[in-house]
Amino acid sequence: MKAITNLFKIEKKPLRGLMAIEWLTVAYLVFTLVIVLFAYTRVENPQAMIWGRVRIAAMTAALWAAYRMVPCGLTRVVRVTTQLALLAWWYPDTYEINRMLPNLDHVFATWEQQWFGCQPALYFAAALPSHLVSELMSMGYASYYPMIAVVVFYYLFCRYNEYERAAFVVLATFFIYYVVYIFVPVAGPTFYYKAVGLQEIAAAHFPAIGNYFNTHTDCMPTPGYTDGVFYQMVESAKAAGERPTAAFPSSHVGVATLCMLLAWHARSRRLTFVLAPFYFFLCLSTVYIQAHYVIDAIAGLVSGAALYALLMWATKRKW
C-alpha cells in the first residue's frame, strides 16, 4: 500500500531533464539513426525507420511534459515502462539493418559441429520427444517477457528506491545485445536449417548463404507437441514478430540470467525460487526449439552475468 501511495505523491524536487533510461534510448536512437543515414540507399525501408525514431523522440518528449505538469511517481513509472515496452519495436529493427551484411550462420554452425560433433539443435527435440518435455520447454521460452516484467515490477512495489536502476540495467543490456546483433548477423538454426535444407545440415555441410535473409524470412516449425498450449504460444509469437536476427549471443539466456541476478540482488528468496524453474527450462529451450545454437546459449549466459556485474557497478553511485 505504501508503494502505491508513493506513486500519487507529488514530488517536491521533480527531475528537470530526461531520466537516465530515456537518455539511454536517445543514445541508441541516434546511434542507429546515423547508421541508417549512412546506409540510406542500402536499407530496405529507410524513411519508415527514420520516422519511427522521430515518433519515439516525440513520445519521449510528450511523457516528459506530462511528468513536468504532474511530477509524481506514477508519471515517472509511465516514462520508464514506455521505454521498456518499446523494446518490441526495436527488436525487428535490428533485422532491417543487419540484413545488409552477409549472414554468418555457416560459421557458427561449423563451430557447433567442431565443438560438439553434431548439431545439438537438430537432435535435442528428437532425443526428448515427449509431450511433457515439449510443453516444459515451450513454457520456459514463453516465460521470457513475463520474467522480465515480474522482476521489474517487483522492484517497483518492493524495492522502489532501486526500481529505475533495475529498469535501466535491463534496457541497457537489451541495447548492448542489439548493437551486437546489428554487426553480427546470425539468424539461428530455425532459419539457417530451413534455408540450406536438413540434408545438408545432417551431412555436416554448412554453406555460406550471403544475403539470403535480405529477402527470405522463412523458418522451420517449432519441434515438439504441436497441440500443446505453450507450443501454440511460442508459434504465435514467432509468427507475430520473429525475424532472422538476434541469435548470437542469446538475449533470452542473457537477459533471463540478468533477471535472476537482479532477483538475488533484491534478496528475495521467494522471487528467486519462483523464477528458477522457468529460467532453467528457458535456457534449455533456446536450443530445444532451434532458436539458438548451444554456442549462443553459452555466450548468453556468460554475457548476461558480465553485463549485470558491469552495469550494476556503473550505476552504483547514481542510485
mmCIF file of C-alpha atoms in Angstrom, residues 54-268:
data_model
loop_
_atom_site.group_PDB
_atom_site.id
_atom_site.type_symbol
_atom_site.label_atom_id
_atom_site.label_comp_id
_atom_site.label_asym_id
_atom_site.label_seq_id
_atom_site.Cartn_x
_atom_site.Cartn_y
_atom_site.Cartn_z
ATOM 1 C CA VAL A 54 11.001 10.663 -34.800
ATOM 2 C CA ARG A 55 7.829 9.249 -33.235
ATOM 3 C CA ILE A 56 9.767 7.695 -30.364
ATOM 4 C CA ALA A 57 11.536 11.013 -29.722
ATOM 5 C CA ALA A 58 8.177 12.841 -29.792
ATOM 6 C CA MET A 59 6.637 10.272 -27.420
ATOM 7 C CA THR A 60 9.548 10.645 -25.010
ATOM 8 C CA ALA A 61 9.178 14.437 -25.082
ATOM 9 C CA ALA A 62 5.416 14.198 -24.503
ATOM 10 C CA LEU A 63 5.877 11.934 -21.484
ATOM 11 C CA TRP A 64 8.493 14.326 -20.095
ATOM 12 C CA ALA A 65 5.994 17.181 -20.477
ATOM 13 C CA ALA A 66 3.268 15.164 -18.730
ATOM 14 C CA TYR A 67 5.634 14.484 -15.852
ATOM 15 C CA ARG A 68 6.545 18.154 -15.580
ATOM 16 C CA MET A 69 2.845 19.009 -15.310
ATOM 17 C CA VAL A 70 2.186 16.259 -12.732
ATOM 18 C CA PRO A 71 5.546 15.318 -11.161
ATOM 19 C CA CYS A 72 4.746 12.172 -9.233
ATOM 20 C CA GLY A 73 5.794 8.562 -9.047
ATOM 21 C CA LEU A 74 3.078 7.440 -11.451
ATOM 22 C CA THR A 75 4.231 9.653 -14.305
ATOM 23 C CA ARG A 76 7.815 8.556 -13.669
ATOM 24 C CA VAL A 77 6.751 4.914 -13.863
ATOM 25 C CA VAL A 78 4.899 5.557 -17.118
ATOM 26 C CA ARG A 79 8.062 7.105 -18.568
ATOM 27 C CA VAL A 80 10.145 4.089 -17.562
ATOM 28 C CA THR A 81 7.576 1.490 -18.623
ATOM 29 C CA THR A 82 7.175 3.096 -22.033
ATOM 30 C CA GLN A 83 10.883 2.823 -22.793
ATOM 31 C CA LEU A 84 10.859 -0.854 -21.806
ATOM 32 C CA ALA A 85 7.734 -1.518 -23.876
ATOM 33 C CA LEU A 86 9.416 -0.005 -26.931
ATOM 34 C CA LEU A 87 11.819 -2.961 -26.958
ATOM 35 C CA ALA A 88 9.171 -4.755 -29.002
ATOM 36 C CA TRP A 89 9.681 -2.111 -31.685
ATOM 37 C CA TRP A 90 13.475 -2.024 -31.504
ATOM 38 C CA TYR A 91 13.935 -5.796 -31.851
ATOM 39 C CA PRO A 92 12.854 -6.263 -35.522
ATOM 40 C CA ASP A 93 14.660 -3.018 -36.284
ATOM 41 C CA THR A 94 17.983 -4.879 -35.904
ATOM 42 C CA TYR A 95 16.989 -7.088 -38.830
ATOM 43 C CA GLU A 96 16.343 -4.078 -41.047
ATOM 44 C CA ILE A 97 19.970 -3.036 -40.538
ATOM 45 C CA ASN A 98 21.918 -6.289 -40.287
ATOM 46 C CA ARG A 99 20.386 -7.896 -43.366
ATOM 47 C CA MET A 100 22.617 -5.604 -45.409
ATOM 48 C CA LEU A 101 25.563 -7.700 -44.181
ATOM 49 C CA PRO A 102 26.438 -11.269 -45.257
ATOM 50 C CA ASN A 103 24.978 -13.900 -42.970
ATOM 51 C CA LEU A 104 27.339 -15.704 -40.566
ATOM 52 C CA ASP A 105 25.319 -18.779 -39.620
ATOM 53 C CA HIS A 106 27.626 -21.069 -41.564
ATOM 54 C CA VAL A 107 30.472 -20.006 -39.283
ATOM 55 C CA PHE A 108 28.531 -20.698 -36.095
ATOM 56 C CA ALA A 109 27.112 -23.990 -37.368
ATOM 57 C CA THR A 110 30.667 -25.068 -38.234
ATOM 58 C CA TRP A 111 31.901 -24.148 -34.751
ATOM 59 C CA GLU A 112 28.964 -26.046 -33.255
ATOM 60 C CA GLN A 113 29.913 -29.139 -35.266
ATOM 61 C CA GLN A 114 33.575 -28.864 -34.258
ATOM 62 C CA TRP A 115 32.797 -28.415 -30.567
ATOM 63 C CA PHE A 116 30.031 -30.979 -30.130
ATOM 64 C CA GLY A 117 30.478 -33.336 -33.066
ATOM 65 C CA CYS A 118 26.898 -32.690 -34.187
ATOM 66 C CA GLN A 119 24.181 -30.034 -34.298
ATOM 67 C CA PRO A 120 22.506 -30.199 -30.859
ATOM 68 C CA ALA A 121 19.640 -28.027 -32.105
ATOM 69 C CA LEU A 122 18.854 -30.688 -34.685
ATOM 70 C CA TYR A 123 18.788 -33.636 -32.278
ATOM 71 C CA PHE A 124 17.736 -32.239 -28.877
ATOM 72 C CA ALA A 125 13.976 -32.309 -29.512
ATOM 73 C CA ALA A 126 14.249 -35.652 -31.333
ATOM 74 C CA ALA A 127 16.022 -37.166 -28.329
ATOM 75 C CA LEU A 128 13.303 -35.944 -25.896
ATOM 76 C CA PRO A 129 10.064 -36.060 -27.894
ATOM 77 C CA SER A 130 7.602 -36.486 -25.015
ATOM 78 C CA HIS A 131 4.672 -34.098 -24.782
ATOM 79 C CA LEU A 132 5.599 -33.141 -21.220
ATOM 80 C CA VAL A 133 9.172 -32.189 -22.115
ATOM 81 C CA SER A 134 7.968 -30.250 -25.146
ATOM 82 C CA GLU A 135 5.480 -28.247 -23.095
ATOM 83 C CA LEU A 136 8.019 -27.548 -20.350
ATOM 84 C CA MET A 137 10.471 -26.252 -22.932
ATOM 85 C CA SER A 138 7.854 -24.121 -24.656
ATOM 86 C CA MET A 139 6.701 -22.835 -21.269
ATOM 87 C CA GLY A 140 10.264 -21.811 -20.453
ATOM 88 C CA TYR A 141 10.687 -19.990 -23.748
ATOM 89 C CA ALA A 142 7.303 -18.268 -23.429
ATOM 90 C CA SER A 143 8.147 -17.078 -19.903
ATOM 91 C CA TYR A 144 10.885 -14.732 -21.173
ATOM 92 C CA TYR A 145 8.993 -11.437 -21.171
ATOM 93 C CA PRO A 146 6.859 -12.350 -18.130
ATOM 94 C CA MET A 147 10.092 -12.983 -16.199
ATOM 95 C CA ILE A 148 11.344 -9.528 -17.093
ATOM 96 C CA ALA A 149 8.019 -7.933 -16.139
ATOM 97 C CA VAL A 150 7.878 -9.795 -12.808
ATOM 98 C CA VAL A 151 11.387 -8.687 -11.814
ATOM 99 C CA VAL A 152 10.885 -5.052 -12.860
ATOM 100 C CA PHE A 153 7.512 -4.793 -11.108
ATOM 101 C CA TYR A 154 8.910 -6.497 -8.031
ATOM 102 C CA TYR A 155 11.412 -3.660 -7.807
ATOM 103 C CA LEU A 156 8.609 -1.149 -8.383
ATOM 104 C CA PHE A 157 6.481 -2.389 -5.483
ATOM 105 C CA CYS A 158 9.057 -3.906 -3.135
ATOM 106 C CA ARG A 159 12.355 -2.108 -3.875
ATOM 107 C CA TYR A 160 11.145 1.237 -5.209
ATOM 108 C CA ASN A 161 14.394 3.024 -4.388
ATOM 109 C CA GLU A 162 16.137 0.799 -6.969
ATOM 110 C CA TYR A 163 13.285 0.483 -9.467
ATOM 111 C CA GLU A 164 14.720 2.914 -12.001
ATOM 112 C CA ARG A 165 18.153 1.358 -11.620
ATOM 113 C CA ALA A 166 16.828 -2.134 -12.340
ATOM 114 C CA ALA A 167 14.884 -0.871 -15.372
ATOM 115 C CA PHE A 168 17.964 0.951 -16.643
ATOM 116 C CA VAL A 169 20.124 -2.169 -16.312
ATOM 117 C CA VAL A 170 17.554 -4.259 -18.191
ATOM 118 C CA LEU A 171 17.197 -1.742 -21.029
ATOM 119 C CA ALA A 172 20.954 -1.170 -21.293
ATOM 120 C CA THR A 173 21.503 -4.920 -21.572
ATOM 121 C CA PHE A 174 18.981 -5.174 -24.399
ATOM 122 C CA PHE A 175 20.540 -2.281 -26.294
ATOM 123 C CA ILE A 176 24.036 -3.739 -25.936
ATOM 124 C CA TYR A 177 22.754 -7.015 -27.364
ATOM 125 C CA TYR A 178 21.005 -5.149 -30.177
ATOM 126 C CA VAL A 179 24.239 -3.427 -31.166
ATOM 127 C CA VAL A 180 25.925 -6.833 -31.359
ATOM 128 C CA TYR A 181 23.063 -8.171 -33.479
ATOM 129 C CA ILE A 182 23.429 -5.311 -35.940
ATOM 130 C CA PHE A 183 27.073 -6.141 -36.643
ATOM 131 C CA VAL A 184 26.976 -9.927 -36.120
ATOM 132 C CA PRO A 185 24.157 -11.160 -38.392
ATOM 133 C CA VAL A 186 23.362 -14.664 -37.145
ATOM 134 C CA ALA A 187 19.798 -15.905 -37.674
ATOM 135 C CA GLY A 188 19.890 -19.151 -35.700
ATOM 136 C CA PRO A 189 19.179 -22.798 -36.587
ATOM 137 C CA THR A 190 15.450 -22.422 -37.255
ATOM 138 C CA PHE A 191 16.193 -20.005 -40.104
ATOM 139 C CA TYR A 192 19.535 -21.381 -41.317
ATOM 140 C CA TYR A 193 18.449 -25.032 -41.380
ATOM 141 C CA LYS A 194 15.382 -24.028 -43.358
ATOM 142 C CA ALA A 195 17.490 -22.050 -45.816
ATOM 143 C CA VAL A 196 20.052 -24.753 -46.627
ATOM 144 C CA GLY A 197 17.965 -27.881 -46.014
ATOM 145 C CA LEU A 198 18.148 -30.522 -43.295
ATOM 146 C CA GLN A 199 20.003 -32.953 -45.556
ATOM 147 C CA GLU A 200 22.907 -30.509 -45.803
ATOM 148 C CA ILE A 201 22.907 -29.999 -42.033
ATOM 149 C CA ALA A 202 22.783 -33.738 -41.287
ATOM 150 C CA ALA A 203 25.718 -34.213 -43.651
ATOM 151 C CA ALA A 204 27.684 -31.546 -41.746
ATOM 152 C CA HIS A 205 27.754 -29.290 -44.778
ATOM 153 C CA PHE A 206 27.250 -25.648 -43.874
ATOM 154 C CA PRO A 207 27.265 -23.427 -46.955
ATOM 155 C CA ALA A 208 27.530 -19.658 -46.743
ATOM 156 C CA ILE A 209 24.272 -18.054 -47.878
ATOM 157 C CA GLY A 210 25.429 -14.440 -48.146
ATOM 158 C CA ASN A 211 22.481 -12.048 -48.265
ATOM 159 C CA TYR A 212 19.811 -14.742 -48.438
ATOM 160 C CA PHE A 213 17.947 -13.345 -45.442
ATOM 161 C CA ASN A 214 17.709 -9.961 -47.090
ATOM 162 C CA THR A 215 14.715 -11.350 -48.969
ATOM 163 C CA HIS A 216 13.743 -14.539 -47.073
ATOM 164 C CA THR A 217 12.306 -14.796 -43.574
ATOM 165 C CA ASP A 218 11.018 -18.391 -43.543
ATOM 166 C CA CYS A 219 11.842 -20.574 -40.574
ATOM 167 C CA MET A 220 11.217 -24.154 -39.508
ATOM 168 C CA PRO A 221 8.192 -25.010 -37.368
ATOM 169 C CA THR A 222 8.981 -25.407 -33.693
ATOM 170 C CA PRO A 223 9.652 -29.076 -32.867
ATOM 171 C CA GLY A 224 7.605 -30.729 -30.156
ATOM 172 C CA TYR A 225 3.994 -31.325 -29.155
ATOM 173 C CA THR A 226 2.066 -29.295 -31.733
ATOM 174 C CA ASP A 227 -1.216 -29.385 -29.774
ATOM 175 C CA GLY A 228 0.368 -28.025 -26.603
ATOM 176 C CA VAL A 229 -0.842 -24.739 -25.134
ATOM 177 C CA PHE A 230 2.661 -23.339 -24.644
ATOM 178 C CA TYR A 231 3.752 -24.700 -28.022
ATOM 179 C CA GLN A 232 0.998 -22.658 -29.663
ATOM 180 C CA MET A 233 2.063 -19.582 -27.686
ATOM 181 C CA VAL A 234 5.618 -19.907 -28.997
ATOM 182 C CA GLU A 235 4.416 -20.415 -32.564
ATOM 183 C CA SER A 236 2.104 -17.400 -32.327
ATOM 184 C CA ALA A 237 4.948 -15.236 -31.033
ATOM 185 C CA LYS A 238 7.180 -16.387 -33.878
ATOM 186 C CA ALA A 239 4.509 -15.619 -36.450
ATOM 187 C CA ALA A 240 3.860 -12.188 -34.958
ATOM 188 C CA GLY A 241 7.351 -10.767 -34.797
ATOM 189 C CA GLU A 242 10.220 -13.216 -35.310
ATOM 190 C CA ARG A 243 12.937 -12.205 -37.755
ATOM 191 C CA PRO A 244 16.155 -13.899 -38.933
ATOM 192 C CA THR A 245 18.262 -11.928 -36.482
ATOM 193 C CA ALA A 246 19.449 -11.785 -32.876
ATOM 194 C CA ALA A 247 20.840 -15.298 -32.468
ATOM 195 C CA PHE A 248 24.304 -14.603 -31.043
ATOM 196 C CA PRO A 249 24.523 -14.252 -28.141
ATOM 197 C CA SER A 250 21.146 -15.468 -26.922
ATOM 198 C CA SER A 251 19.432 -12.489 -25.324
ATOM 199 C CA HIS A 252 16.835 -14.905 -23.945
ATOM 200 C CA VAL A 253 19.514 -16.589 -21.862
ATOM 201 C CA GLY A 254 21.435 -13.363 -21.233
ATOM 202 C CA VAL A 255 18.522 -11.239 -20.040
ATOM 203 C CA ALA A 256 16.985 -14.142 -18.089
ATOM 204 C CA THR A 257 20.343 -14.572 -16.322
ATOM 205 C CA LEU A 258 20.328 -10.843 -15.594
ATOM 206 C CA CYS A 259 16.816 -11.145 -14.127
ATOM 207 C CA MET A 260 17.870 -13.987 -11.864
ATOM 208 C CA LEU A 261 20.793 -11.929 -10.611
ATOM 209 C CA LEU A 262 18.516 -8.927 -10.039
ATOM 210 C CA ALA A 263 16.214 -11.181 -8.015
ATOM 211 C CA TRP A 264 19.230 -12.299 -5.997
ATOM 212 C CA HIS A 265 20.299 -8.657 -5.565
ATOM 213 C CA ALA A 266 16.840 -7.864 -4.205
ATOM 214 C CA ARG A 267 17.463 -10.521 -1.524
ATOM 215 C CA SER A 268 14.146 -12.165 -2.259
#
